[in-house]
PDB file of C-alpha atoms and ligand atoms in Angstrom:
ATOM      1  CA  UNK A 409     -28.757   5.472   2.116  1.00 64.00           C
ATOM      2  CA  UNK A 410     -25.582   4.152   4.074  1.00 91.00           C
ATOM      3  CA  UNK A 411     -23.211   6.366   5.368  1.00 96.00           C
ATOM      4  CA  UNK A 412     -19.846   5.907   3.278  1.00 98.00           C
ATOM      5  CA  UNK A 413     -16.705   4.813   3.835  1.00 98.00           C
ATOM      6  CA  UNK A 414     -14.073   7.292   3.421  1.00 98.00           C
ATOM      7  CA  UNK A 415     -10.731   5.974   1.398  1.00 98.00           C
ATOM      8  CA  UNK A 416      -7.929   8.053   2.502  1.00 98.00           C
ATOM      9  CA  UNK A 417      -5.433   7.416  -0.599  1.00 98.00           C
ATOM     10  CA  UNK A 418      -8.730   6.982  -2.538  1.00 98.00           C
ATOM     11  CA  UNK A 419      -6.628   7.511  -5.595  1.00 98.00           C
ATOM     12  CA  UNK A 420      -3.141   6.244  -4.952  1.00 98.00           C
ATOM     13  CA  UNK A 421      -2.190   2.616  -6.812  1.00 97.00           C
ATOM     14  CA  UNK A 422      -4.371   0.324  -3.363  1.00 98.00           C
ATOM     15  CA  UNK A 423      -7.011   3.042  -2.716  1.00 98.00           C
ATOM     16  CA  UNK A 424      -7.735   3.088  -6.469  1.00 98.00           C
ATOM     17  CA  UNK A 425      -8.385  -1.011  -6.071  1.00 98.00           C
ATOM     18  CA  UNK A 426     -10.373  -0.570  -2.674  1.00 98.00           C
ATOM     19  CA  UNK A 427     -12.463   2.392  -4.276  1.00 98.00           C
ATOM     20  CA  UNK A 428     -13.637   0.154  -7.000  1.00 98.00           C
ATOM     21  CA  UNK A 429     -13.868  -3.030  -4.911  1.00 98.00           C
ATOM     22  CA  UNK A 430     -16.165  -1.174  -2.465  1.00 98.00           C
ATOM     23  CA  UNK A 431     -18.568   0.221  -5.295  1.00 98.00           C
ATOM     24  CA  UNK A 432     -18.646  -3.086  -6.867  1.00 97.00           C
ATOM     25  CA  UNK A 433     -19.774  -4.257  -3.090  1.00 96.00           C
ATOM     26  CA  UNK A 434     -22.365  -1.617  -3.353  1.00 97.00           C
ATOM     27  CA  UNK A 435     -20.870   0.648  -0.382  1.00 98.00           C
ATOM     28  CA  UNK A 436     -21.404   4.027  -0.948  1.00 98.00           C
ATOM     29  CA  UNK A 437     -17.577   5.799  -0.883  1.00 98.00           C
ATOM     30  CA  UNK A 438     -15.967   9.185  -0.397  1.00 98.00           C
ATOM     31  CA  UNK A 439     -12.359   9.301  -1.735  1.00 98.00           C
ATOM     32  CA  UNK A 440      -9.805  11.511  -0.081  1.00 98.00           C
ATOM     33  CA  UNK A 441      -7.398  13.758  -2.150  1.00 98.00           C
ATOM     34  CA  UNK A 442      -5.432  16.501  -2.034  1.00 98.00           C
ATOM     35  CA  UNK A 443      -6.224  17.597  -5.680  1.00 97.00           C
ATOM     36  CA  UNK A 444     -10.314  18.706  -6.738  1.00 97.00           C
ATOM     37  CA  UNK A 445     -12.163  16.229  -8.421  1.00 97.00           C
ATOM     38  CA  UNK A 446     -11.839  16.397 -12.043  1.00 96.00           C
ATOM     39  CA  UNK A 447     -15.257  17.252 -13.873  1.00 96.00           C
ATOM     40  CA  UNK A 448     -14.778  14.046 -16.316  1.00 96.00           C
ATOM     41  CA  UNK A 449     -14.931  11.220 -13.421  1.00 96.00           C
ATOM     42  CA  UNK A 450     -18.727  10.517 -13.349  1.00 95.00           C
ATOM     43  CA  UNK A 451     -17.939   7.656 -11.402  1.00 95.00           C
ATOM     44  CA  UNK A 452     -20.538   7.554  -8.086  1.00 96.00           C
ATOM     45  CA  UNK A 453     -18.278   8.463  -4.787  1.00 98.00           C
ATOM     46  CA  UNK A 454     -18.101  11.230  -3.009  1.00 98.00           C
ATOM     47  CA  UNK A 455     -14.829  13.367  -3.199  1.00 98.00           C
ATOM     48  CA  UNK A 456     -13.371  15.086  -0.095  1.00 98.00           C
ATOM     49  CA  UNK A 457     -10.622  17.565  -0.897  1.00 98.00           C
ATOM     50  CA  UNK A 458      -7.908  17.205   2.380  1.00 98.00           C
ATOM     51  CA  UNK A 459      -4.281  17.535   2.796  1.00 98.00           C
ATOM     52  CA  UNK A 460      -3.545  15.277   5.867  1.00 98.00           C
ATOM     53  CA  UNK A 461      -0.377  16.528   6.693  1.00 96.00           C
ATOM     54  CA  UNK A 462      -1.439  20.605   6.446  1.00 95.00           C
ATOM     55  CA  UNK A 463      -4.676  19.260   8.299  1.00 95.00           C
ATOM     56  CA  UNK A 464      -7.233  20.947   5.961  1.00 97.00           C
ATOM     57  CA  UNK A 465     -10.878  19.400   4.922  1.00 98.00           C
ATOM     58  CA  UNK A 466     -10.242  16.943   7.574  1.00 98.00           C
ATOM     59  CA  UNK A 467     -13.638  17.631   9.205  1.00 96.00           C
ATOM     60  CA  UNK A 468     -15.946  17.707   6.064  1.00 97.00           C
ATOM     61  CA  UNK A 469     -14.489  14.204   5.144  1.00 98.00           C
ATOM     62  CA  UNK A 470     -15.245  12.693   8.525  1.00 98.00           C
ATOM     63  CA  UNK A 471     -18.519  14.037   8.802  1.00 97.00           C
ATOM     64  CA  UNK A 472     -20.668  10.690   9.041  1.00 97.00           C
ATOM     65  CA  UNK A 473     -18.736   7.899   7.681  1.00 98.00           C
ATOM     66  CA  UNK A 474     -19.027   4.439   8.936  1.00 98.00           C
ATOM     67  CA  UNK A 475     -15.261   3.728   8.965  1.00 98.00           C
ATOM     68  CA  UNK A 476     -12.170   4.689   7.496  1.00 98.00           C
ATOM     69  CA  UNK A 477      -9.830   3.065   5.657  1.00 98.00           C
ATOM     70  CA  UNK A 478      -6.244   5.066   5.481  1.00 98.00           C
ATOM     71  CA  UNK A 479      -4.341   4.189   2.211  1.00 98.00           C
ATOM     72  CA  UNK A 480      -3.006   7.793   1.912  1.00 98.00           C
ATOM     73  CA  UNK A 481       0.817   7.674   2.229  1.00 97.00           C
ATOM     74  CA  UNK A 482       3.885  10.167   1.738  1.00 89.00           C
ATOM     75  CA  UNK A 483       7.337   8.952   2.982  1.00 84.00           C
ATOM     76  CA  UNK A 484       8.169  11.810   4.788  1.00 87.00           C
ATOM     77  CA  UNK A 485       5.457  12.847   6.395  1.00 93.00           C
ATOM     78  CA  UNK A 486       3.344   9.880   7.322  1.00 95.00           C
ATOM     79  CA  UNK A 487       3.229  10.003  11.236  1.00 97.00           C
ATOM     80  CA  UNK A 488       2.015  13.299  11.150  1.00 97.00           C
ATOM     81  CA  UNK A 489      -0.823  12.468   8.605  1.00 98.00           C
ATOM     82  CA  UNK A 490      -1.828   9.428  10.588  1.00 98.00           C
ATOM     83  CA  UNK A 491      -1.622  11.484  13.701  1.00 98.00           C
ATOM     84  CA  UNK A 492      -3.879  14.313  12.521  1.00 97.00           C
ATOM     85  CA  UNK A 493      -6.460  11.732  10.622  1.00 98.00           C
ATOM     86  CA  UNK A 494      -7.150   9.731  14.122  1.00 98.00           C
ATOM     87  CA  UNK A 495      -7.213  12.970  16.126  1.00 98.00           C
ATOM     88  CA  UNK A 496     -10.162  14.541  13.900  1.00 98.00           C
ATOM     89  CA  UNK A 497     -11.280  10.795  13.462  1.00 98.00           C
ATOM     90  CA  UNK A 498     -11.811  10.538  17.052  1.00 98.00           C
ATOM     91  CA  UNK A 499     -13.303  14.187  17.217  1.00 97.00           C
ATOM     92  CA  UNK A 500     -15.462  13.144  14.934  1.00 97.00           C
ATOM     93  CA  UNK A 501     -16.434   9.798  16.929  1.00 97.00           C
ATOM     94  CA  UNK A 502     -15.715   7.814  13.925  1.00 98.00           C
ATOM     95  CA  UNK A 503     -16.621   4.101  14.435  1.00 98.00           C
ATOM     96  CA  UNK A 504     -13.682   2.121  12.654  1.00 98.00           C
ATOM     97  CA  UNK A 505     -10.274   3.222  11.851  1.00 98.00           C
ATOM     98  CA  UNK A 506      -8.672   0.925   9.200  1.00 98.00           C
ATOM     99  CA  UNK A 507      -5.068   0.756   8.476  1.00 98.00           C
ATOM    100  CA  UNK A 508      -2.609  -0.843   6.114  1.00 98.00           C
ATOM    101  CA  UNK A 509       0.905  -1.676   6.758  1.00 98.00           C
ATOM    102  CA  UNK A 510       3.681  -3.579   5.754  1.00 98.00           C
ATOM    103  CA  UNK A 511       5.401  -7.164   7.090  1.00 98.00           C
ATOM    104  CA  UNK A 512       8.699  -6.523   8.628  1.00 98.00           C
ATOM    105  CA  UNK A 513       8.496  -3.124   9.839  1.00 98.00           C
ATOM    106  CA  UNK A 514       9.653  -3.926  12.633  1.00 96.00           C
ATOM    107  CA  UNK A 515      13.127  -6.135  11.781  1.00 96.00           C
ATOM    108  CA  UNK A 516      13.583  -3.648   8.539  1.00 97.00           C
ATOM    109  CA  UNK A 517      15.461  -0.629   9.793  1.00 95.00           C
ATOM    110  CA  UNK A 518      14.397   1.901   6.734  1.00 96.00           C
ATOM    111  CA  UNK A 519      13.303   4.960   7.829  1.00 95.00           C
ATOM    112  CA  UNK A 520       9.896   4.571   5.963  1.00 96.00           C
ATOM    113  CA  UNK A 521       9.341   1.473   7.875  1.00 97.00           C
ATOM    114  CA  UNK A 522       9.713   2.745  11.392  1.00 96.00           C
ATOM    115  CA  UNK A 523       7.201   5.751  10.312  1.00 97.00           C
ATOM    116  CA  UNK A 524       4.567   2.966   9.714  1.00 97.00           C
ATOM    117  CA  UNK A 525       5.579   1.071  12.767  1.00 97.00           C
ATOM    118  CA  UNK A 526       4.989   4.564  14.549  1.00 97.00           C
ATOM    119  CA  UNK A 527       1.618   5.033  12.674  1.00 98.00           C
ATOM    120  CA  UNK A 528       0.628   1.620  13.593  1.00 98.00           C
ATOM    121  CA  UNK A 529       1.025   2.878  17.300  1.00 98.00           C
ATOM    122  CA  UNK A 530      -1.074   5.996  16.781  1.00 98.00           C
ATOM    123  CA  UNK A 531      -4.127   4.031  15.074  1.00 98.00           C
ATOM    124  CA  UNK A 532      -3.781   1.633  17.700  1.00 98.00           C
ATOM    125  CA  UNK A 533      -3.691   4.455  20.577  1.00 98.00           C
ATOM    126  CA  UNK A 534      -5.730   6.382  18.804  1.00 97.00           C
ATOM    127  CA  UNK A 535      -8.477   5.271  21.277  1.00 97.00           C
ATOM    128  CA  UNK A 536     -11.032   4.312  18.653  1.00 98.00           C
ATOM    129  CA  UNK A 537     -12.063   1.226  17.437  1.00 98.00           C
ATOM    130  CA  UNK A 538      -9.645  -0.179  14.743  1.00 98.00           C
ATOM    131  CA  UNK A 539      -7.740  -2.607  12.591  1.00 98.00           C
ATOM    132  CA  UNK A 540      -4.636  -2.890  11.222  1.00 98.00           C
ATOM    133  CA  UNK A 541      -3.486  -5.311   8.602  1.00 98.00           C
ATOM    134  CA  UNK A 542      -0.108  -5.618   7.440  1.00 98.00           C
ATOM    135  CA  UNK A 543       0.966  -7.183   3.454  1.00 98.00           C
ATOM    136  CA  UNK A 544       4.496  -7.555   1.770  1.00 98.00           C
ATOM    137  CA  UNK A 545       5.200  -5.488  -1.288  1.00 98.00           C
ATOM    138  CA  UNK A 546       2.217  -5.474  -3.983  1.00 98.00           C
ATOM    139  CA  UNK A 547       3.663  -6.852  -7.390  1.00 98.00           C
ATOM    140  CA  UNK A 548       3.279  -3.105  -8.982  1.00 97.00           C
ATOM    141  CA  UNK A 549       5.820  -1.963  -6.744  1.00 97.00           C
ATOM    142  CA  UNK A 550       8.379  -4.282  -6.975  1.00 98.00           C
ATOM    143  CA  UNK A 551       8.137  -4.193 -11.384  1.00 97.00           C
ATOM    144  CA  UNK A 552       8.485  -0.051 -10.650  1.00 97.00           C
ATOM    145  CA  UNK A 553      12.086  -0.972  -9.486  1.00 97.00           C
ATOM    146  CA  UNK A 554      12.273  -2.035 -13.097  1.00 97.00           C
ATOM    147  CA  UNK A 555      11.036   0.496 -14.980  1.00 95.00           C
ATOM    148  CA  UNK A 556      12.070   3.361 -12.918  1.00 95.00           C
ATOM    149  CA  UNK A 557      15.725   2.125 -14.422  1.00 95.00           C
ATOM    150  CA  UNK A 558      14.146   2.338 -18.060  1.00 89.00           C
ATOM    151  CA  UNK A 559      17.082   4.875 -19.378  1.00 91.00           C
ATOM    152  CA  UNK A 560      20.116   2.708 -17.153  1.00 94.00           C
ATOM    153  CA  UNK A 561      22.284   0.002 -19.515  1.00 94.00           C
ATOM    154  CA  UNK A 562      21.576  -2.336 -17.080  1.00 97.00           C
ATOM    155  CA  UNK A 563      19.190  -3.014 -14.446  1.00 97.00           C
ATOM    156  CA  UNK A 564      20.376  -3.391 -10.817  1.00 97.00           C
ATOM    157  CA  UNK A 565      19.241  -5.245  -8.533  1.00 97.00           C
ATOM    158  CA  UNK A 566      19.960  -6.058  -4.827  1.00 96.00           C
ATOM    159  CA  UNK A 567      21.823  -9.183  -4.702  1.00 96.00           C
ATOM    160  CA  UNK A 568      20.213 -12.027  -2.201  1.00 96.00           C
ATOM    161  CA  UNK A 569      16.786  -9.757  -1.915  1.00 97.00           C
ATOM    162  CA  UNK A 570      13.598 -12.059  -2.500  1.00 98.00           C
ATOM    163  CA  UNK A 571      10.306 -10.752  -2.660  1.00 98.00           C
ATOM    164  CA  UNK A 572       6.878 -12.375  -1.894  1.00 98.00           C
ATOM    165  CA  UNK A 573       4.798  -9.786  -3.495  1.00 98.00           C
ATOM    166  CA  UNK A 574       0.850  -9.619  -3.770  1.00 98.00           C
ATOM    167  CA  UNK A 575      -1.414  -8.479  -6.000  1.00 98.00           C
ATOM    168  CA  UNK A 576      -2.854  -5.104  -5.245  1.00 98.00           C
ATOM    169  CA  UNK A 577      -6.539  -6.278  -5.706  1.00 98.00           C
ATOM    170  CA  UNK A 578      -6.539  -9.089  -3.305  1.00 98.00           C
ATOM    171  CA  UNK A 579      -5.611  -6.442  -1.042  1.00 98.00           C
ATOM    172  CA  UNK A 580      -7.896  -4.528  -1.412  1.00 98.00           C
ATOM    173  CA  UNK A 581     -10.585  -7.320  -1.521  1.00 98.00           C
ATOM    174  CA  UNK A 582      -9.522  -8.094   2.370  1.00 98.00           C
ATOM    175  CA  UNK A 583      -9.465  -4.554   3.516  1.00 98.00           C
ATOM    176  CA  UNK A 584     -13.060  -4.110   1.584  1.00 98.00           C
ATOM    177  CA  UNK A 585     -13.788  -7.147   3.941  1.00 98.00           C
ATOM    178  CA  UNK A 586     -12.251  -5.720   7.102  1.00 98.00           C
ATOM    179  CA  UNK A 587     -13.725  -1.907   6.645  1.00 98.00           C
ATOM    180  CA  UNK A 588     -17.264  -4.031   6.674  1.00 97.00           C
ATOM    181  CA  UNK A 589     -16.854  -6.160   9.364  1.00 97.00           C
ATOM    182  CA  UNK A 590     -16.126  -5.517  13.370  1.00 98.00           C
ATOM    183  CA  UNK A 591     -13.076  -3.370  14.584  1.00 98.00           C
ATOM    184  CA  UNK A 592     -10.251  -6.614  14.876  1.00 98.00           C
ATOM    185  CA  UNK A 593      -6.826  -5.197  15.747  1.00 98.00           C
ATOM    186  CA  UNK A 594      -4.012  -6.452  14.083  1.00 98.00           C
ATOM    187  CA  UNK A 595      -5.254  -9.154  11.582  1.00 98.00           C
ATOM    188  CA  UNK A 596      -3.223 -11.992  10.004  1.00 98.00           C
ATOM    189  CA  UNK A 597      -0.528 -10.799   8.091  1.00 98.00           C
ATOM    190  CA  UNK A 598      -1.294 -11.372   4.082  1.00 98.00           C
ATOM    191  CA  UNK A 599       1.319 -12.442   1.549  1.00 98.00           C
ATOM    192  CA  UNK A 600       1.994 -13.164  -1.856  1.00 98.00           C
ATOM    193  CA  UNK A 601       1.892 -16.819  -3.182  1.00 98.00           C
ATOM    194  CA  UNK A 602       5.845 -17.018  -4.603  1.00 98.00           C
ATOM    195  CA  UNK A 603       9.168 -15.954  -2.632  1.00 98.00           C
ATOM    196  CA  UNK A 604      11.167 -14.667  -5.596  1.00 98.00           C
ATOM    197  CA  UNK A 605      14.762 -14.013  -6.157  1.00 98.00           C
ATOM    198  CA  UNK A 606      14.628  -9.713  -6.768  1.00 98.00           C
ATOM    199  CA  UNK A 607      16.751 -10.585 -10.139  1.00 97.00           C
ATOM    200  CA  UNK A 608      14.279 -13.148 -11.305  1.00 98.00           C
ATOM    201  CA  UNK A 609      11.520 -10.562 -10.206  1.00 98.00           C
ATOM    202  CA  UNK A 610      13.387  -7.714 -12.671  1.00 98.00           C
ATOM    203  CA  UNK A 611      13.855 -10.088 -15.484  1.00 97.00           C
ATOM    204  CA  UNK A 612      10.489 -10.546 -15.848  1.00 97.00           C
ATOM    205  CA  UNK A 613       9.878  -7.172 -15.867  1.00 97.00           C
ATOM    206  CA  UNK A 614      11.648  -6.972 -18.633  1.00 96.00           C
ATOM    207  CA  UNK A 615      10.537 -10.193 -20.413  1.00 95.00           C
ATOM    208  CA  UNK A 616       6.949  -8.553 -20.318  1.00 94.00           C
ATOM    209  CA  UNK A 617       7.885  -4.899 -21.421  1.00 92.00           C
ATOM    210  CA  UNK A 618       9.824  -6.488 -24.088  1.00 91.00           C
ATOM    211  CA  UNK A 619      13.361  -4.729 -23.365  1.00 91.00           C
ATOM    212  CA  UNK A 620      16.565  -6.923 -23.463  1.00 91.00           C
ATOM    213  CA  UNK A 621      19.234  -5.834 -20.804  1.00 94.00           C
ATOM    214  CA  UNK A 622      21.355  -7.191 -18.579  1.00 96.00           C
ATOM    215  CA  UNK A 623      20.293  -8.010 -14.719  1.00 97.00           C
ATOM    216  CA  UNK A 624      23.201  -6.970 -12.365  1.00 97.00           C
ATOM    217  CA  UNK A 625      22.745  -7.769  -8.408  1.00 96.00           C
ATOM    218  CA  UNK A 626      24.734  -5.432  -6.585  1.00 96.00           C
ATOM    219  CA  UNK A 627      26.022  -6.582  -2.907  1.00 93.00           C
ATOM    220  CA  UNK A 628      25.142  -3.582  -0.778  1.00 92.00           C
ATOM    221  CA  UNK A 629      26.382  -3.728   3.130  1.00 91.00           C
ATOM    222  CA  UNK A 630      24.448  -2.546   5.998  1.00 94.00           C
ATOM    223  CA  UNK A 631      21.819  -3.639   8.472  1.00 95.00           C
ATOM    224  CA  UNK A 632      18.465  -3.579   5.974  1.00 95.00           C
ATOM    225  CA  UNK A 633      20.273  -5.353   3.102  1.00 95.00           C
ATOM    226  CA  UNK A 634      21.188  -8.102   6.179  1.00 96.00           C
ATOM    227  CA  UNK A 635      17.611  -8.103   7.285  1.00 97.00           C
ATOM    228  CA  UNK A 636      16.204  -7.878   3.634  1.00 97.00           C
ATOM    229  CA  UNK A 637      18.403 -10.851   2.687  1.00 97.00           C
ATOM    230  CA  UNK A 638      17.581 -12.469   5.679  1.00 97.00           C
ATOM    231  CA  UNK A 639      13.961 -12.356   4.280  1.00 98.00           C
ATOM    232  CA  UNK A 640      12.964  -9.827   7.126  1.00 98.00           C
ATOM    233  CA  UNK A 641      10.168  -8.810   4.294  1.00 98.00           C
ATOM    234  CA  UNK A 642       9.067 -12.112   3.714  1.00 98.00           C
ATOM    235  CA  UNK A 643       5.497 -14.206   5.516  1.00 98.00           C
ATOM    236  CA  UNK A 644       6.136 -17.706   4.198  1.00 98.00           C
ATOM    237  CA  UNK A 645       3.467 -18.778   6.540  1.00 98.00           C
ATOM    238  CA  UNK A 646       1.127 -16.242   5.116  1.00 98.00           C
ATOM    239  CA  UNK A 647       1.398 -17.299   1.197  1.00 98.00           C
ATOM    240  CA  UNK A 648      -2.451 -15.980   1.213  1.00 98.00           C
ATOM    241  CA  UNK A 649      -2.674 -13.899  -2.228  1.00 98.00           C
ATOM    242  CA  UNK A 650      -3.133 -16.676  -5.060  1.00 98.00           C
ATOM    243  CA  UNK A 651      -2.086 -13.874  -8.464  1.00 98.00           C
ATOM    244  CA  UNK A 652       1.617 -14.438  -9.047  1.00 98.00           C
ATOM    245  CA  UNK A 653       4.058 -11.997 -11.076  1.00 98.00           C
ATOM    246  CA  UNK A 654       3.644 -13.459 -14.109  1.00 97.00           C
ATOM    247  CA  UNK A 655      -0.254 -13.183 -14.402  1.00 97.00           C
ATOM    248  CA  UNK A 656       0.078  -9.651 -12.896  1.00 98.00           C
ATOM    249  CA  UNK A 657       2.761  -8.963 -15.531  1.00 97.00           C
ATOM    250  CA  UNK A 658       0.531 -10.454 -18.197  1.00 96.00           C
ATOM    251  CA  UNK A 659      -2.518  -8.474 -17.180  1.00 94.00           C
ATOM    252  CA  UNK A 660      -0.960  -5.052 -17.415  1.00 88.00           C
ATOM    253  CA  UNK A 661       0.786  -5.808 -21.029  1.00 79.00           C
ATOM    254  CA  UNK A 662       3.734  -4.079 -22.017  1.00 58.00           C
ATOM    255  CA  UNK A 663       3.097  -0.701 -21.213  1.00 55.00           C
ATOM    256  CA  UNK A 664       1.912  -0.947 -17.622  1.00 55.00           C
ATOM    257  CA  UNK A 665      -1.044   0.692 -16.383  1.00 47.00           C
TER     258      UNK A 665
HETATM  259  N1  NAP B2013       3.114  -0.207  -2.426  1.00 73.01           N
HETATM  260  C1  NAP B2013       3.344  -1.321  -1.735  1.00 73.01           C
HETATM  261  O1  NAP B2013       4.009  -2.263  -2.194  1.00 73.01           O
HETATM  262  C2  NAP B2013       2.758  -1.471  -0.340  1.00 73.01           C
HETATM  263  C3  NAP B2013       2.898  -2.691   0.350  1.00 73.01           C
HETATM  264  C4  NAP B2013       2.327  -2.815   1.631  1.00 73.01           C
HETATM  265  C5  NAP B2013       1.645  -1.744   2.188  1.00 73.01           C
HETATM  266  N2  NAP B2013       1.560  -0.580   1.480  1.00 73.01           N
HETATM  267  C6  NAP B2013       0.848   0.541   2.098  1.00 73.01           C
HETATM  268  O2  NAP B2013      -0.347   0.766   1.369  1.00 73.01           O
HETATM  269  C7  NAP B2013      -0.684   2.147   1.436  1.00 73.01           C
HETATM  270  C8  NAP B2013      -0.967   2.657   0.034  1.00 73.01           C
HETATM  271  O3  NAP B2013       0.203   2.557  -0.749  1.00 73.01           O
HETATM  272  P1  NAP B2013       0.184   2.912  -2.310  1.00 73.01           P
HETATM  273  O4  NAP B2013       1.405   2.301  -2.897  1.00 73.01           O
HETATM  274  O5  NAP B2013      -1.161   2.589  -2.859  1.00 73.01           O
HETATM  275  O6  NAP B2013       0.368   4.507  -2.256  1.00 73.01           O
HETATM  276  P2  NAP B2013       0.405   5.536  -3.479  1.00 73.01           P
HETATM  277  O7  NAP B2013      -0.003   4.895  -4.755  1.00 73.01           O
HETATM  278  O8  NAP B2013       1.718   6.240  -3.403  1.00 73.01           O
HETATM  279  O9  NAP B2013      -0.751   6.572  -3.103  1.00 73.01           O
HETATM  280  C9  NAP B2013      -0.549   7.526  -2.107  1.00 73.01           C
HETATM  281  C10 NAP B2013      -1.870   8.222  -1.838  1.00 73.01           C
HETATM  282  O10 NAP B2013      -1.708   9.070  -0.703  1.00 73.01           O
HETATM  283  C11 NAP B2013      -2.393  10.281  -0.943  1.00 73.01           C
HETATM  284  N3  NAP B2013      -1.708  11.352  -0.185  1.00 73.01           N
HETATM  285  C12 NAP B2013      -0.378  11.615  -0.173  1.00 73.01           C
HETATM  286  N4  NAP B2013      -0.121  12.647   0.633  1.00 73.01           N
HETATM  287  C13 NAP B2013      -1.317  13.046   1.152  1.00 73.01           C
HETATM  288  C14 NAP B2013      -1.711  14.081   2.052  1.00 73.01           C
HETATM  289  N5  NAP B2013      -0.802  14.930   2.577  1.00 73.01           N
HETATM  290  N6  NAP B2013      -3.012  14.198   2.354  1.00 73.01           N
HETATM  291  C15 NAP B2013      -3.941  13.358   1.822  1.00 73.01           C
HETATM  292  N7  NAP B2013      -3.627  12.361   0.957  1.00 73.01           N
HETATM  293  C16 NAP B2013      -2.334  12.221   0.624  1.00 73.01           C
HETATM  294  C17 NAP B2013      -2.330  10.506  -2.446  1.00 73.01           C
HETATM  295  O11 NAP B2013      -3.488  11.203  -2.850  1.00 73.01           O
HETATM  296  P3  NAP B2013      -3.491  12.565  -3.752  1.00 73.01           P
HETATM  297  O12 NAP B2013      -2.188  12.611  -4.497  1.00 73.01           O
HETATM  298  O13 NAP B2013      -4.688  12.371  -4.649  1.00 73.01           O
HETATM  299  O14 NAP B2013      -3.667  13.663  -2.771  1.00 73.01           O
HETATM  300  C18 NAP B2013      -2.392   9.064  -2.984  1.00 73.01           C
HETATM  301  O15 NAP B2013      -3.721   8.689  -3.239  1.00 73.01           O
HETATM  302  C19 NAP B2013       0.467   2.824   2.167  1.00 73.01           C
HETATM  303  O16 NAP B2013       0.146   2.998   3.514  1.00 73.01           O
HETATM  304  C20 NAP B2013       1.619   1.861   2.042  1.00 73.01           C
HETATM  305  O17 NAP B2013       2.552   1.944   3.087  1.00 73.01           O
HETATM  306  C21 NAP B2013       2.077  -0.411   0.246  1.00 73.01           C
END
């Protein structure tokens, strides 16, 4: 039997897409969580019980995997996950350290963004073999900013704000693909096939949930609006993902998933 590959995130909205991706591949799989597994998933992975940031179960998940692939994320306390994952990784001579990012980390001055720019360092430090590959929002993220406003009149939006968002599964196809092949470094950047207008992106939402409401773009000031609407998010020259919104709108239905 191959050794697995261990999904850090193994349940979160990508690792969910990358778990099933990799079993469909064949690749035997542990998944990472915080929480036990529940006794009604029958599906065949492994399950490795860790809380990256308190540093517990790391060991026991790293025993004798052929690579990682770290989709485990929590705003505030990323760098210090990523910084305890590689050190037990590297205790525990794993042989590829996989890691997903965002574009424009580095011209987008949110705090969230320069944690990943900072975990990008550490993976890249981390003095193990690795691979890094950054992508621009992934569609179900940018309908949440939607939905989340379910109970508002209206539905705000961030006035000259375009997205190029991706489709969660391609995704997850390529980092199946990477967590297979050689350690690369930082890959190509991947990126949805449309740029989109953010109001466009939020009436659609609503088209496909069936809610009528008004779409009101709201002018914020400060440095990440400017380097938002300066399409600091955007890859134009990495249009790689081929699902738009629509289909990905159409595929969830009106409820979501
Ligand atoms: N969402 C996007 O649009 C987007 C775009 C580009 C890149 N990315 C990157 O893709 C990655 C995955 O994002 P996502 O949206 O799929 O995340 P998500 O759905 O929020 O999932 C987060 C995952 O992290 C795990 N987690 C959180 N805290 C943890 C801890 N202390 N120890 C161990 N596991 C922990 C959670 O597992 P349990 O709750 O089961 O413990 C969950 O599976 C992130 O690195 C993100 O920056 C996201």
């Amino acid at each position: 039997m191959d050794r697995p590959i261990l999904v850090t995130g193994g349940t979160g909205t990508l690792g969910r897409a990358l778990v099933a991706r990799l079993l469909a591949d064949g690749v035997p799989v542990r998944v990472m969580s915080r929480r036990p597994h529940r006794a009604d998933d029958d599906r065949p992975y492994e399950w490795a019980v860790c809380d990256l940031v308190q540093g517990t179960g790391l060991d026991a998940a790293l025993a004798d995997v052929r690579a990682v692939v770290h989709c485990a994320t929590n705003a505030r306390n990323d760098v210090a996950a990523t910084r305890q994952l590689a050190d037990a990784a590297r205790r525990a001579g794993v042989p590829h350290l996989v890691y997903v990012s965002i574009v424009g980390i580095k011209t987008i001055p949110l705090p969230y963004y320069r944690s990943k720019l900072e975990a990008e360092r550490i993976v890249r430090e981390s003095g193990l073999p690795w691979t890094t590959l950054r992508t621009t929002q992934f569609h179900d993220l940018v309908a949440t900013l939607t939905t989340v406003q379910r109970r508002l009149p209206v539905v705000l939006t961030l006035s000259g704000v375009r997205f190029q968002s991706i489709e969660v599964t391609e995704v997850a196809d390529r980092l199946a693909e990477l967590a297979q092949g050689a350690p690369a470094g930082r890959v190509p950047d991947m990126a949805g096939p449309e740029i989109r207008e953010a109001r466009d992106l939020a009436a659609a939402t609503l088209r496909a949930a069936g809610l009528r409401k008004r779409v009101v773009p709201v002018r914020l000031p400060g440095k990440i609006i400017r380097n938002l609407r300066a399409g600091g998010n955007l890859a134009p020259d990495r249009a790689v993902g081929t699902a738009t919104f629509e289909e990905f709108l159409a595929a969830r239905g009106r409820t979501g998933r």
